[in-house]
Coordinates of C-alpha atoms and ligand atoms in Angstrom, one line a residue:
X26 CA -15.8 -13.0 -22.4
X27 CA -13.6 -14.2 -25.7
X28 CA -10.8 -16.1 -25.1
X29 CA -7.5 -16.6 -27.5
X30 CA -5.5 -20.0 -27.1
X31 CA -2.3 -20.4 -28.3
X32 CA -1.5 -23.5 -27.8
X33 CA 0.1 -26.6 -30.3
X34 CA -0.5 -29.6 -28.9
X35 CA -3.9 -30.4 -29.9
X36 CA -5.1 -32.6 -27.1
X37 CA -4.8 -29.8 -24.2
X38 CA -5.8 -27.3 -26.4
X39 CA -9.0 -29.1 -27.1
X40 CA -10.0 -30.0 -23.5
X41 CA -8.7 -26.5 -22.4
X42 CA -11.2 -25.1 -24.9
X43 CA -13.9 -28.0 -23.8
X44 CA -13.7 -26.4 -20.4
X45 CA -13.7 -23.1 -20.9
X46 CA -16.8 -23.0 -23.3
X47 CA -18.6 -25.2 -20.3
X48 CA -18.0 -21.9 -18.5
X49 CA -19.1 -19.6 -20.2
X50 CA -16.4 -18.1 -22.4
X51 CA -15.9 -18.0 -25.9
X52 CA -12.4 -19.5 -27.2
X53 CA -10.6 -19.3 -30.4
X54 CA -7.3 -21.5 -30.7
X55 CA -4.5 -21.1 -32.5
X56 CA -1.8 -23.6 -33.0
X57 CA 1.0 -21.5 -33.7
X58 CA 2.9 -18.4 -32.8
X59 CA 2.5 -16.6 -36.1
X60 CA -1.3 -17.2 -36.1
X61 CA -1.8 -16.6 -32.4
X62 CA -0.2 -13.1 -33.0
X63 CA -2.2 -12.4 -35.8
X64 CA -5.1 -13.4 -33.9
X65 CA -4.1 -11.5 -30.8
X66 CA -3.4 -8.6 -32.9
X67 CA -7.2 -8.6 -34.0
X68 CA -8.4 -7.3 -30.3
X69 CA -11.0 -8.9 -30.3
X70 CA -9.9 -10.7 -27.0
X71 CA -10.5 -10.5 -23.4
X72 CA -7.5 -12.1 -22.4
X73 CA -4.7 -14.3 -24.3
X74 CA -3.7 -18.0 -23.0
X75 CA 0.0 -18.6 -24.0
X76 CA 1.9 -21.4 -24.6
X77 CA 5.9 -20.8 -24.6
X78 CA 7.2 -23.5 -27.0
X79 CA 5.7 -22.9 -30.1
X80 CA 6.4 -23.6 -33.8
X81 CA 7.0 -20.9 -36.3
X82 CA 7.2 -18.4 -33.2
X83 CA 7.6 -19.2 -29.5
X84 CA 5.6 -17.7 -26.6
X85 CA 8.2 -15.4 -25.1
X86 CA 8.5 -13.7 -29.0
X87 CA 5.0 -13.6 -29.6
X88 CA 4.4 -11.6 -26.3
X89 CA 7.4 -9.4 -27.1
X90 CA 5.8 -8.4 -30.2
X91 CA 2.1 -7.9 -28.9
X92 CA 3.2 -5.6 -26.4
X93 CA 5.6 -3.6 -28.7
X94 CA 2.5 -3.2 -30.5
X95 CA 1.3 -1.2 -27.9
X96 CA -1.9 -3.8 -26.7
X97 CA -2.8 -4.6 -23.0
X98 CA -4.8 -7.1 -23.2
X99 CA -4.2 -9.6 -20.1
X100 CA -1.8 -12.8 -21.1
X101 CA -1.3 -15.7 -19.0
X102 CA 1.6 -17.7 -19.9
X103 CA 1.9 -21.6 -19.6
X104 CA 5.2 -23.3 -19.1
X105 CA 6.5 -26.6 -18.9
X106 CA 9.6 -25.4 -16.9
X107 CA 9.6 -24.2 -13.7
X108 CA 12.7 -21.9 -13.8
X109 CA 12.6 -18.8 -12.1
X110 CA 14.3 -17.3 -14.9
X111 CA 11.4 -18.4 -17.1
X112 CA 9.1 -16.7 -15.0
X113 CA 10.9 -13.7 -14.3
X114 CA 11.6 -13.7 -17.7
X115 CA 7.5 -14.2 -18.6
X116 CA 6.6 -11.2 -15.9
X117 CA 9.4 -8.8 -17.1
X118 CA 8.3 -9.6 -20.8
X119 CA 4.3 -8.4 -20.0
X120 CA 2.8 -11.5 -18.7
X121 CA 0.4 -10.7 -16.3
X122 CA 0.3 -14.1 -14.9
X123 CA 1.5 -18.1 -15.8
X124 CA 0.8 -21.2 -14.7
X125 CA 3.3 -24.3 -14.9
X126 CA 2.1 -27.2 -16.7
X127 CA 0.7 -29.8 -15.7
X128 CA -1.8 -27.4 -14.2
X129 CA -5.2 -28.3 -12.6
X130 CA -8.3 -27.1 -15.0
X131 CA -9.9 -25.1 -12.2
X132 CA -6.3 -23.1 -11.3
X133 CA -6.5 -21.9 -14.7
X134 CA -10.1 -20.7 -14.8
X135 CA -9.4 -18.8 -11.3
X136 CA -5.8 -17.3 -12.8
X137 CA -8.3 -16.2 -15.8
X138 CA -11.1 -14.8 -13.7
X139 CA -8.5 -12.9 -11.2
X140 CA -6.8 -11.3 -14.4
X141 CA -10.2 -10.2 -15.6
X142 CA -11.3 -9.0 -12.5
X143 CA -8.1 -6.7 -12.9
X144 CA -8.4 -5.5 -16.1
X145 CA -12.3 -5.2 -15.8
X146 CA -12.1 -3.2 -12.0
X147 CA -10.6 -0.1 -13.8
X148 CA -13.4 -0.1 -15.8
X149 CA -17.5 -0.4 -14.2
X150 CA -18.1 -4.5 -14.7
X151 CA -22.2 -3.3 -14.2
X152 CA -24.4 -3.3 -16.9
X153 CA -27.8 -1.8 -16.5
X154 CA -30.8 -1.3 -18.6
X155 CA -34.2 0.0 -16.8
X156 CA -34.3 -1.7 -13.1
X157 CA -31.8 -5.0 -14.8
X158 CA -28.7 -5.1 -13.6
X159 CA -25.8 -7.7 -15.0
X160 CA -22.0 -8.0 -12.9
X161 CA -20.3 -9.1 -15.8
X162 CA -17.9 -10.4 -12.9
X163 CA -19.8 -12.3 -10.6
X164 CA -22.4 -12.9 -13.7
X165 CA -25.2 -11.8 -11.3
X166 CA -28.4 -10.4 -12.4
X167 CA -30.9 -8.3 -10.3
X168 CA -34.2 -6.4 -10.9
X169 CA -35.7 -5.0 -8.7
X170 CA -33.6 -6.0 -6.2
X171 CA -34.2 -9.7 -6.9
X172 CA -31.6 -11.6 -7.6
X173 CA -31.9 -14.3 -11.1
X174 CA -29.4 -17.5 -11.1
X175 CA -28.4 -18.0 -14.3
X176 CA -27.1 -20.2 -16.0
X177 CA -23.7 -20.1 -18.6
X178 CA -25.4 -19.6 -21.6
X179 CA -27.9 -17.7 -20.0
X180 CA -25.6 -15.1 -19.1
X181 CA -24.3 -15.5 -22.1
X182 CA -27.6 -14.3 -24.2
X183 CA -28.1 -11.7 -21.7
X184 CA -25.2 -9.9 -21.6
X185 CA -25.1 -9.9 -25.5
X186 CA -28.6 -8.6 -25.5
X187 CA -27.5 -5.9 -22.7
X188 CA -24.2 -5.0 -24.2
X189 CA -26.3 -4.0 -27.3
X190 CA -29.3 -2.8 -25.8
X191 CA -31.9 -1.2 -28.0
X192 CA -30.2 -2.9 -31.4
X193 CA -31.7 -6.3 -32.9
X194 CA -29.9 -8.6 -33.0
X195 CA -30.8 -11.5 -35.5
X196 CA -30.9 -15.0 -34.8
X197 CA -28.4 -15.5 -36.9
X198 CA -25.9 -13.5 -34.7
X199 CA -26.9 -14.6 -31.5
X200 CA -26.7 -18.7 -32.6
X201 CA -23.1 -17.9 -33.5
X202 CA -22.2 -15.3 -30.9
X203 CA -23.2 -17.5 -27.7
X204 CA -23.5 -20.7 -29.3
X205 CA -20.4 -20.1 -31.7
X206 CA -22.2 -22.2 -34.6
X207 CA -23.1 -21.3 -37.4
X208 CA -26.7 -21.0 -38.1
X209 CA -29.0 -23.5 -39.1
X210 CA -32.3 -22.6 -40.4
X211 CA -34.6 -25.2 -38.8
X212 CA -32.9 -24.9 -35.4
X213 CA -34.6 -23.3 -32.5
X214 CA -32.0 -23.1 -30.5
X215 CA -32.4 -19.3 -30.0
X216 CA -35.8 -19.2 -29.6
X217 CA -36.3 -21.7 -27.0
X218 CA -32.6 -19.9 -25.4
X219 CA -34.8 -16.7 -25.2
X220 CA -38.2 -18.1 -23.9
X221 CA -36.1 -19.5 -21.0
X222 CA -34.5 -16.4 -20.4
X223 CA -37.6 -14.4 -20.7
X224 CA -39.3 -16.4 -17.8
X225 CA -36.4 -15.7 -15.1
X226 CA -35.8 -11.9 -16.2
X227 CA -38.9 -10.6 -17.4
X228 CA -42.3 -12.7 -16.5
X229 CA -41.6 -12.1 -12.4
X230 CA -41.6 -8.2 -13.1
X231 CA -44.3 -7.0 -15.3
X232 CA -42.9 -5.1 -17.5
X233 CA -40.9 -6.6 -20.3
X234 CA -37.2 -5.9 -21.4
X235 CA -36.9 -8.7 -24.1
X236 CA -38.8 -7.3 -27.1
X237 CA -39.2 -9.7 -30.4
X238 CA -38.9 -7.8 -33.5
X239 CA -41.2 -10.1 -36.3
X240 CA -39.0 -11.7 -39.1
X241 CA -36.2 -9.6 -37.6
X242 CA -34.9 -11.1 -34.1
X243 CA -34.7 -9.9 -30.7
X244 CA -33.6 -6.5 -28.7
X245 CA -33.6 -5.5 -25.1
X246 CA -34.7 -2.1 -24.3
X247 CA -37.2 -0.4 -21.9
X248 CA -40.2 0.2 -23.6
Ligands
LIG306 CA1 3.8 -26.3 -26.9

């Protein structure tokens, strides 16, 4: 799951996107109301953190305009002010949620998770390739009826891997993808990632879904 920010002061934004990443999502930040709508504007997000006093742009504005432009992605507004204007206001304005600051880390991932689920429940959160299953949800994997813990980046790999089943995918894209670095060329990073993974998803079943293409990278398909 990606994740867009908008958020100024630096401090939260950096420990909000500290947290997140330690669970799993991908974040982008942006620091101000112009960018964040640009950014937001890209769909490329899951769902859109907001902050309401912005510079260049505030919250309420930059919402107003997002939805104008005709995109649903899920927003969850923060607020310093606990007026039930602001958050009729927020709501009325296409907020689908908001949380008043100061706010308690894990408040804000279940907000997150709840407006997924939402969004996600009009649409089938299972992927499945072969007898694999992933709940993008719950981040559950099954074979065979076996259920695999995994962990954040784990989850991470694999559900890249699945949402592209049958392509190769490069080192290169996975590093920055689920790592959200950019390459380096002596790093094994995504090897060792893989031979991890391979042992809890494909070595208990036989048959192997995790395929690696020489000098290439890595696909998962049924072979
Ligand atoms: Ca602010």
């Amino acid at each position: 799951m990606h994740l867009l920010i908008v958020e100024d002061e630096a401090k939260t934004a950096a420990y909000l996107r500290r947290g997140l990443q330690e669970n799993g999502f991908r974040v982008d930040v942006a620091t101000d109301g112009v960018d964040g709508l640009h950014r937001a504007l890209e769909g490329t997000h899951d769902l859109v953190v907001l902050d309401i006093m912005l510079p260049r742009l505030d919250g309420w504005e930059l919402l107003r305009q997002f939805r104008a432009a005709g995109r649903e992605t899920p927003v969850l507004m923060l607020t310093a002010r606990d007026g039930v204007n602001d958050r009729v206001k927020g709501l009325e304005g296409g907020a689908d949620d908001y949380l008043i600051k100061p706010f308690a880390f894990s408040e804000l991932l279940a907000r997150i998770r709840v407006a997924l689920r939402r969004v996600q429940s009009q649409t089938d959160s299972t992927l499945t390739v072969g007898d694999l299953e992933l709940d993008v949800l719950t981040r559950r994997a099954v074979r065979q009826n076996a259920r695999i813990d995994l962990t954040a980046r784990e989850f991470a790999l694999l559900w890249l891997l699945m949402r592209h089943a049958g392509e190769v995918l490069s080192r290169t894209l996975i590093a920055e993808k689920v790592w959200d670095m950019n390459f380096d060329g002596d790093s094994n990073v995504v090897e060792v990632a893989v031979r991890r993974l391979r042992r809890k998803v494909d070595a208990p079943f036989g048959r192997p879904l995790i395929h690696t293409v020489r000098g290439m990278g890595y696909v998962l398909e049924q072979r």
